XYZ file of C-alpha atoms in Angstrom:
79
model
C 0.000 0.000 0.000
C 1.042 3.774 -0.859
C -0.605 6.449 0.645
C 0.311 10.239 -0.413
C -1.342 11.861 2.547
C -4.564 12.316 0.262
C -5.304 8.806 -0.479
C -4.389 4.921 -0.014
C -3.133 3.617 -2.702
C -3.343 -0.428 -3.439
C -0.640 -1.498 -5.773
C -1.206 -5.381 -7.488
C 1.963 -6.352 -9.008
C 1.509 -8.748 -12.142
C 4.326 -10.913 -13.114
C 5.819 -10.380 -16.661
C 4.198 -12.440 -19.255
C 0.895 -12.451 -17.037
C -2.007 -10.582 -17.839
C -4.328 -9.277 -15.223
C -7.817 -10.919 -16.140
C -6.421 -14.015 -17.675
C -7.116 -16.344 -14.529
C -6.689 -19.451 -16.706
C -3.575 -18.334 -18.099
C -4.447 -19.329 -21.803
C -3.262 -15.550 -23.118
C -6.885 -14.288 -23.378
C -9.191 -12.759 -21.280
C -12.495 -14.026 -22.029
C -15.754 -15.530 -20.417
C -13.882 -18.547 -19.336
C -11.987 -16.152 -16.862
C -14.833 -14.755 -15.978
C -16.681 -18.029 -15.209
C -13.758 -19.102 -13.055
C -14.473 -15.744 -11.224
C -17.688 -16.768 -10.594
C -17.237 -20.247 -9.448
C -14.295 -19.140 -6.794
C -17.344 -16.640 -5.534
C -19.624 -19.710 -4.938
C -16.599 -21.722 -3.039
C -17.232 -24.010 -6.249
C -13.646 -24.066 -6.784
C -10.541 -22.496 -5.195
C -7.912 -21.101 -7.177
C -4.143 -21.048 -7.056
C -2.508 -17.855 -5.504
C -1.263 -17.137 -9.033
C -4.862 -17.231 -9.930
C -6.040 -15.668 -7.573
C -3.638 -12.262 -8.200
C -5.025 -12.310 -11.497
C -8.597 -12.329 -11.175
C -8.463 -9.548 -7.979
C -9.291 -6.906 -11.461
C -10.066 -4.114 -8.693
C -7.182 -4.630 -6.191
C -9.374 -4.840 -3.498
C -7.521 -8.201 -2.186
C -11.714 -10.001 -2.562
C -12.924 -12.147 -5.612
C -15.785 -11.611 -6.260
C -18.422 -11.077 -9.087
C -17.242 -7.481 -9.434
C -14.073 -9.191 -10.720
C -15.751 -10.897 -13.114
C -17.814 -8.406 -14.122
C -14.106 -6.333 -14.834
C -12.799 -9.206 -16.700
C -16.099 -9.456 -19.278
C -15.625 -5.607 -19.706
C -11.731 -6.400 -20.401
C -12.764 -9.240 -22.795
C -14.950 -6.762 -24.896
C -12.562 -3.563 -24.756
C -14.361 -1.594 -22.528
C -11.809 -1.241 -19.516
C-alpha cells in the first residue's frame, strides 16, 4: 500500500508475461476467466494464488463477481 497523505493507494503487481484478467492463463481474457471468477465466488472451486492475483481486477484483495464483471468488460474492450 502507498498512501500520499490524500489517499491509499493499493498497488497489485503482475508478473511479466501475465495478464491481469487471464485467470486461466491461456493468453486471453475471455468468459472462461470470468466463469472461473464466478465459481471461486460460490466456493465451487478455489484457485491457485497465481490465480487468484489475477482475477483480484479491482485490487481490493476479494474475488468476487465485481471481478468478473471487470474481466467481461476487459474481454470486450471496454476497460
Amino acid at each position: 500500500e502507498y498512501s500520499d497523505g490524500y489517499a491509499t493507494y493499493k498497488i497489485n503487481i503482475v508478473e511479466k508475461g501475465e495478464i491481469k484478467g487471464d485467470v486461466n492463463s491461456d493468453t486471453k481474457v475471455n468468459s472462461s476467466d470470468a466463469l472461473l471468477v464466478l465459481q471461486h465466488s460460490v466456493q465451487s472451486i478455489k484457485p491457485t494464488a497465481a490465480q487468484q492475483k489475477l482475477a483480484d481486477m479491482n485490487s481490493d484483495s476479494k474475488i468476487n463477481s465485481m471481478d468478473a464483471l471487470m474481466i467481461l468488460q476487459k474481454s470486450v474492450g471496454s476497460i
